[in-house]
Coordinates of C-alpha atoms and ligand atoms in Angstrom, one line a residue:
M21 CA 16.0 38.9 9.7
A22 CA 18.6 36.3 9.3
K23 CA 20.3 35.1 12.4
I24 CA 24.0 35.8 13.1
D25 CA 25.9 32.6 12.3
I26 CA 28.1 32.4 15.4
G27 CA 28.7 28.7 15.0
S28 CA 30.9 29.5 12.0
M29 CA 32.9 32.2 13.9
T30 CA 36.5 32.0 15.2
L31 CA 36.9 32.9 18.9
S32 CA 38.1 36.4 18.0
E33 CA 35.2 37.0 15.7
L34 CA 32.8 35.8 18.4
E35 CA 34.5 38.2 20.9
E36 CA 34.0 41.1 18.6
Y37 CA 30.4 40.2 18.1
I38 CA 29.8 39.7 21.9
V39 CA 31.3 43.1 22.6
S40 CA 29.3 44.7 19.9
I41 CA 26.0 43.6 21.6
G42 CA 27.1 45.2 24.8
E43 CA 28.3 42.0 26.7
S44 CA 31.7 41.4 28.3
R45 CA 34.4 39.9 26.1
F46 CA 35.0 36.9 28.4
R47 CA 31.4 35.7 27.7
A48 CA 32.6 34.8 24.2
K49 CA 35.0 32.2 25.5
Q50 CA 32.3 30.7 27.7
I51 CA 29.9 30.5 24.7
Y52 CA 32.7 29.0 22.5
T53 CA 33.4 26.3 25.0
W54 CA 29.7 25.3 25.1
L55 CA 29.4 25.2 21.4
C56 CA 32.4 22.9 21.1
R57 CA 30.7 20.7 23.6
G58 CA 27.6 20.6 21.4
V59 CA 25.5 22.6 23.9
D60 CA 23.0 25.0 22.4
F61 CA 22.2 28.5 23.9
G62 CA 19.3 27.4 26.1
D63 CA 21.6 25.1 28.2
M64 CA 24.6 27.4 28.6
S65 CA 24.2 27.4 32.3
N66 CA 26.9 29.9 33.2
L67 CA 25.1 32.6 31.2
S68 CA 22.3 34.7 32.5
K69 CA 18.8 33.8 31.3
P70 CA 18.4 37.1 29.4
L71 CA 21.6 36.5 27.6
R72 CA 20.7 33.0 26.7
E73 CA 17.4 34.2 25.4
K74 CA 19.1 37.0 23.5
L75 CA 21.5 34.6 21.8
A76 CA 18.7 32.1 21.0
E77 CA 16.7 34.8 19.4
N78 CA 19.4 36.4 17.3
C79 CA 22.1 33.8 16.8
Y80 CA 22.5 30.5 15.0
S81 CA 24.7 27.8 16.7
G82 CA 24.7 25.3 13.8
I83 CA 24.3 22.5 16.4
P84 CA 21.8 20.0 15.1
H85 CA 19.4 17.9 17.1
I86 CA 19.3 14.2 16.9
E87 CA 16.3 13.3 14.7
K88 CA 17.1 9.6 14.7
K89 CA 20.0 7.4 16.0
L90 CA 20.8 3.9 15.0
V91 CA 23.5 1.8 16.7
S92 CA 24.9 -1.3 15.0
R93 CA 24.7 -4.4 17.1
I94 CA 27.5 -5.9 15.2
D95 CA 30.3 -3.3 15.7
G96 CA 28.8 -0.4 17.7
T97 CA 28.9 2.0 14.7
V98 CA 26.4 4.9 15.4
K99 CA 24.5 6.6 12.7
Y100 CA 22.8 9.9 13.2
L101 CA 20.1 11.6 11.3
F102 CA 20.8 15.2 12.4
G103 CA 18.1 17.8 12.0
F104 CA 18.6 21.6 11.5
P105 CA 16.0 24.3 12.4
D106 CA 14.9 24.8 8.8
G107 CA 13.7 21.2 8.8
E108 CA 16.6 19.8 6.7
C109 CA 18.5 16.7 7.7
V110 CA 21.9 15.2 7.1
E111 CA 23.6 12.0 8.2
S112 CA 26.8 11.5 10.3
V113 CA 28.3 8.2 11.2
V114 CA 30.6 7.5 14.2
M115 CA 33.0 4.5 13.8
F116 CA 35.1 3.0 16.6
Y117 CA 38.5 1.8 15.5
K118 CA 41.3 0.5 17.6
H119 CA 43.3 3.6 16.9
G120 CA 40.5 6.0 17.8
T121 CA 37.0 7.2 17.1
T122 CA 36.2 8.7 13.7
I123 CA 33.2 10.6 12.5
C124 CA 32.0 10.8 8.9
I125 CA 30.2 14.1 8.4
S126 CA 28.1 15.6 5.7
S127 CA 29.0 18.9 3.9
Q128 CA 25.7 19.6 2.0
V129 CA 22.0 18.7 2.2
G130 CA 21.8 16.5 -0.8
C131 CA 24.4 16.7 -3.6
R132 CA 24.4 17.8 -7.2
M133 CA 27.3 15.7 -8.5
G134 CA 24.9 13.0 -9.9
C135 CA 27.1 9.9 -9.3
K136 CA 25.1 6.9 -10.5
F137 CA 25.9 4.6 -7.5
C138 CA 25.3 7.2 -4.8
A139 CA 22.1 7.6 -2.7
S140 CA 23.0 11.2 -1.6
T141 CA 22.6 12.6 -5.1
I142 CA 19.1 11.2 -5.9
G143 CA 17.1 14.3 -4.9
G144 CA 19.8 16.8 -6.0
K145 CA 21.3 19.5 -3.8
V146 CA 19.0 21.2 -1.4
R147 CA 21.5 23.6 0.2
D148 CA 25.1 24.0 1.5
L149 CA 25.9 23.4 5.1
T150 CA 27.6 26.3 7.0
A151 CA 31.0 25.7 8.6
G152 CA 29.1 25.8 12.0
E153 CA 26.7 23.0 10.9
M154 CA 29.7 20.8 10.0
L155 CA 31.3 21.5 13.3
G156 CA 27.9 21.0 15.0
Q157 CA 27.8 17.4 13.7
V158 CA 31.1 16.7 15.4
A159 CA 30.2 18.5 18.6
A160 CA 26.7 16.9 18.9
A161 CA 28.0 13.4 18.2
Q162 CA 30.8 13.8 20.7
K163 CA 28.3 15.0 23.3
D164 CA 26.0 12.1 22.6
I165 CA 28.6 9.3 22.7
G166 CA 30.3 11.0 25.7
E167 CA 33.9 10.6 24.4
R168 CA 36.3 12.5 22.3
I169 CA 36.3 12.1 18.6
D170 CA 39.8 11.7 17.2
G171 CA 39.3 11.9 13.5
I172 CA 37.0 13.2 10.8
V173 CA 36.2 12.1 7.3
M174 CA 34.3 14.4 5.1
M175 CA 32.7 11.6 3.2
G176 CA 29.1 11.9 4.1
I177 CA 26.3 13.6 2.1
G178 CA 27.5 16.3 -0.3
E179 CA 30.6 17.3 -2.2
P180 CA 32.8 19.3 0.1
L181 CA 34.6 21.1 -2.7
D182 CA 31.3 22.2 -4.1
N183 CA 30.8 24.0 -0.8
Y184 CA 34.4 25.2 -0.8
N185 CA 34.5 28.3 1.4
N186 CA 32.5 26.7 4.1
A187 CA 34.5 23.5 4.0
I188 CA 37.8 25.5 4.3
K189 CA 36.4 27.5 7.1
F190 CA 35.3 24.3 8.9
L191 CA 38.8 22.8 8.5
K192 CA 40.4 26.0 10.0
L193 CA 37.9 26.0 12.9
V194 CA 38.0 22.3 13.8
T195 CA 41.8 22.2 13.9
S196 CA 42.1 25.4 15.9
P197 CA 43.4 25.0 19.5
D198 CA 40.6 27.4 20.5
G199 CA 38.0 25.0 19.2
L200 CA 37.7 21.2 18.9
N201 CA 41.5 21.0 18.2
I202 CA 41.4 17.9 16.0
G203 CA 44.7 17.3 14.3
A204 CA 44.7 17.9 10.5
R205 CA 46.4 14.6 10.0
H206 CA 43.4 12.9 11.4
I207 CA 41.1 14.6 8.8
S208 CA 40.2 13.4 5.3
L209 CA 38.4 15.3 2.7
S210 CA 36.8 13.2 -0.1
T211 CA 36.0 14.7 -3.5
S212 CA 34.5 13.4 -6.7
G213 CA 37.2 15.4 -8.5
L214 CA 36.6 19.2 -8.8
V215 CA 40.0 19.9 -10.3
D216 CA 39.9 23.7 -10.0
K217 CA 39.1 23.4 -6.3
I218 CA 41.8 20.7 -5.7
A219 CA 44.3 23.3 -7.0
E220 CA 42.9 25.9 -4.6
L221 CA 43.0 23.5 -1.7
E222 CA 46.6 22.7 -2.5
K223 CA 47.5 26.3 -1.7
E224 CA 46.0 26.1 1.7
N225 CA 48.7 23.6 2.5
F226 CA 46.7 21.7 5.1
Q227 CA 48.1 18.5 6.5
I228 CA 44.8 16.7 5.8
T229 CA 44.4 13.7 3.6
L230 CA 42.8 14.3 0.2
S231 CA 40.7 11.3 -1.0
I232 CA 39.8 11.1 -4.6
S233 CA 36.7 9.1 -5.7
L234 CA 38.1 7.7 -8.9
H235 CA 36.0 4.5 -9.4
A236 CA 37.0 4.0 -13.0
S237 CA 40.2 4.2 -15.0
N238 CA 39.1 5.6 -18.3
D239 CA 37.0 8.6 -19.4
E240 CA 34.2 6.6 -21.0
R241 CA 33.5 4.5 -17.9
R242 CA 34.1 7.2 -15.4
S243 CA 31.8 9.7 -17.3
A244 CA 29.1 7.1 -17.3
L245 CA 29.3 6.7 -13.5
M246 CA 30.3 10.2 -12.5
P247 CA 29.0 13.1 -14.6
V248 CA 31.7 15.4 -13.1
N249 CA 34.2 13.5 -15.3
R250 CA 32.7 15.2 -18.4
K251 CA 34.1 18.5 -17.1
W252 CA 37.4 17.2 -15.8
G253 CA 38.6 13.9 -17.3
V254 CA 40.7 11.2 -15.7
D255 CA 44.0 12.7 -17.0
E256 CA 43.2 16.2 -15.8
L257 CA 42.2 14.8 -12.4
L258 CA 45.3 12.7 -11.9
S259 CA 47.6 15.5 -13.0
A260 CA 46.0 17.7 -10.4
V261 CA 46.4 15.0 -7.8
K262 CA 50.0 14.5 -8.6
H263 CA 50.6 18.2 -8.4
Y264 CA 48.8 18.2 -5.0
F265 CA 51.0 15.4 -3.7
E266 CA 54.2 17.1 -4.9
A267 CA 53.2 20.4 -3.4
T268 CA 52.0 19.2 0.0
G269 CA 53.9 16.0 0.5
R270 CA 50.7 14.4 1.7
R271 CA 49.8 11.0 0.6
V272 CA 46.6 10.9 -1.4
S273 CA 43.9 8.3 -1.1
I274 CA 42.4 6.8 -4.2
E275 CA 38.9 5.4 -3.6
Y276 CA 37.7 2.8 -6.0
T277 CA 34.2 1.4 -5.5
L278 CA 33.9 -2.0 -7.0
I279 CA 30.6 -2.5 -8.9
A280 CA 29.9 -6.0 -10.3
G281 CA 30.2 -6.1 -14.1
Q282 CA 30.9 -2.4 -14.3
N283 CA 34.5 -1.7 -13.2
D284 CA 35.6 -4.9 -11.3
S285 CA 37.1 -7.2 -14.0
E286 CA 40.8 -8.2 -14.1
Q287 CA 41.1 -6.0 -17.2
D288 CA 39.8 -3.1 -15.2
A289 CA 42.3 -3.8 -12.4
K290 CA 45.2 -3.8 -15.0
E291 CA 44.0 -0.6 -16.5
L292 CA 43.7 1.0 -13.1
G293 CA 47.2 -0.2 -12.2
A294 CA 48.7 1.1 -15.4
L295 CA 46.9 4.5 -15.0
L296 CA 48.1 5.0 -11.4
R297 CA 51.6 3.9 -12.4
K298 CA 51.6 6.5 -15.2
Y299 CA 51.2 9.3 -12.7
F300 CA 52.8 7.9 -9.6
A301 CA 56.1 6.0 -10.1
K302 CA 56.2 5.1 -6.4
Q303 CA 53.4 3.7 -4.3
D304 CA 54.3 6.0 -1.4
A305 CA 52.2 8.8 -2.9
L306 CA 49.1 6.8 -2.6
H307 CA 46.7 4.7 -0.5
I308 CA 44.4 2.7 -2.7
N309 CA 41.1 1.8 -1.1
L310 CA 38.8 -0.7 -2.7
I311 CA 35.2 -0.4 -1.6
P312 CA 32.6 -3.1 -2.5
V313 CA 29.7 -1.0 -3.6
N314 CA 26.9 -0.5 -1.2
P315 CA 23.8 -1.5 -3.1
V316 CA 21.4 1.4 -3.4
K317 CA 17.9 0.4 -4.5
E318 CA 17.6 3.1 -7.1
S319 CA 20.8 2.3 -8.9
G320 CA 20.6 -1.5 -9.3
F321 CA 24.4 -1.8 -8.8
M322 CA 25.5 -4.9 -7.0
Q323 CA 28.6 -6.1 -5.2
G324 CA 30.8 -8.8 -6.8
D325 CA 31.6 -11.9 -4.8
R326 CA 34.6 -12.0 -2.4
R327 CA 36.7 -13.8 -4.9
S328 CA 36.4 -11.1 -7.5
V329 CA 37.4 -8.4 -5.0
E330 CA 40.5 -10.5 -4.0
K331 CA 41.4 -11.0 -7.6
F332 CA 41.2 -7.3 -8.3
Q333 CA 43.4 -6.6 -5.3
K334 CA 45.9 -9.3 -6.3
T335 CA 46.1 -8.0 -9.9
L336 CA 47.1 -4.6 -8.5
A337 CA 49.6 -6.2 -6.1
D338 CA 51.2 -8.0 -9.0
M339 CA 51.8 -4.5 -10.5
G340 CA 53.4 -3.4 -7.2
L341 CA 50.4 -1.5 -5.9
T342 CA 49.0 -2.3 -2.4
A343 CA 45.3 -1.8 -2.0
T344 CA 43.2 -2.1 1.1
V345 CA 39.7 -3.5 0.9
R346 CA 37.5 -1.2 3.0
R347 CA 35.8 -3.1 5.9
T348 CA 32.1 -2.5 5.9
L349 CA 31.0 -1.1 9.3
G350 CA 27.5 -1.0 10.5
P351 CA 26.0 -3.2 7.8
D352 CA 22.9 -3.7 9.9
I353 CA 22.2 0.0 10.1
N354 CA 22.8 0.9 6.5
A355 CA 25.8 2.9 7.7
S356 CA 26.9 4.4 4.3
C357 CA 25.6 7.8 3.9
G358 CA 22.6 9.1 2.1
Q359 CA 20.4 6.2 2.6
L360 CA 18.8 7.1 5.9
R361 CA 18.0 10.7 4.8
R362 CA 16.4 9.2 1.6
K363 CA 14.4 6.7 3.7
E364 CA 13.1 9.5 6.0
S365 CA 12.1 11.8 3.2
T366 CA 10.2 9.3 1.0
Ligands
LIG408 N1 31.3 13.9 -2.8 C1 32.5 13.3 -2.1 C2 32.2 12.8 -0.7 C3 31.0 12.1 -0.4 S1 30.9 10.4 -1.1 C4 33.1 12.3 -3.0 O1 32.5 11.9 -4.0 O2 34.1 11.8 -2.7 C5 32.0 9.5 -0.1 C6 32.5 8.3 -0.8 O3 31.5 7.3 -0.8 C7 32.9 8.5 -2.2 O4 34.1 7.8 -2.5 C8 31.8 7.9 -3.0 O5 32.1 7.6 -4.3 C9 31.4 6.7 -2.1 N2 30.1 6.1 -2.3 C10 29.0 6.8 -2.7 N3 28.0 5.9 -2.8 C11 28.5 4.7 -2.6 C12 28.0 3.3 -2.6 N4 26.7 3.1 -2.9 N5 28.8 2.3 -2.3 C13 30.1 2.5 -2.0 N6 30.7 3.8 -2.0 C14 29.9 4.8 -2.3

């Protein structure tokens, strides 16, 4: 019999469940508080032993255990390989910034988008994560580091919009005052560009930041790097993004991974600038992030030198577009996602 997924429940859903198994309603709040702190049933010390056992037998918390933990000696970035009871693992990374602590979480075990530069997609998608398993990554990391996490980026393993219902449920739960209560403005969701789901997400009217993994400025190049582009081309994607911005008023992030010899020439920068200008007359709709590619053994893609990155940035600046070059955190622990899970499973 499948366990009851209480990790994905709202407080009132949990109350209803707890009452339905003959327990007092107030127990739900106690359990909820423990789950938010990353504590699993066995350690919920204000519950009776029989209740703890009953919960452990019948319910699923979604809280992962730490299978492996790496701490960067350079900047303190922490990378977790989190394990779930079915033996599957995902990665999460905690980054410490001056303005607060941010976690990068995974939304699926593996990924089926097939982006050529990405380690997460190599073995395909194994399964979706539940909302509770996404929450569980935040709660377990928070418990382990012993401090509050201020922000979340859904940029780990998986395509969040390919696990749409669970991702939406997660966003509702994690921003709830009953739960972890993380401000939507401190949450980013990154997508390879599932246009139909972007349109759906727009209707939710969350105050989150939508990040678009663009990585190329024409269909030929983007389709070669990102198979999803064969379904929704660059124009369709940017039209959806423009619509999203106009409907929500939220600035959108454009992610552009620079890969030497593939998409990082001056001509590429000009083409990117012209493309973005075509859809967004004003820069205030966009953040542009340039990310030197993280080499993944299987892909053979390399970073260009620093000068080529600066040149790319300057070409955009000359067109009136400010772009930020993403700082690499945790270079000594392979902090970008997908690589640790690969290493452990091969
Ligand atoms: N599927 C979602 C979220 C996960 S990937 C998406 O595609 O946006 C998170 C970000 O990391 C994306 O922008 C992705 O393109 C980027 N990324 C993946 N592999 C990378 C690599 N080897 N080097 C640099 N960025 C990479």
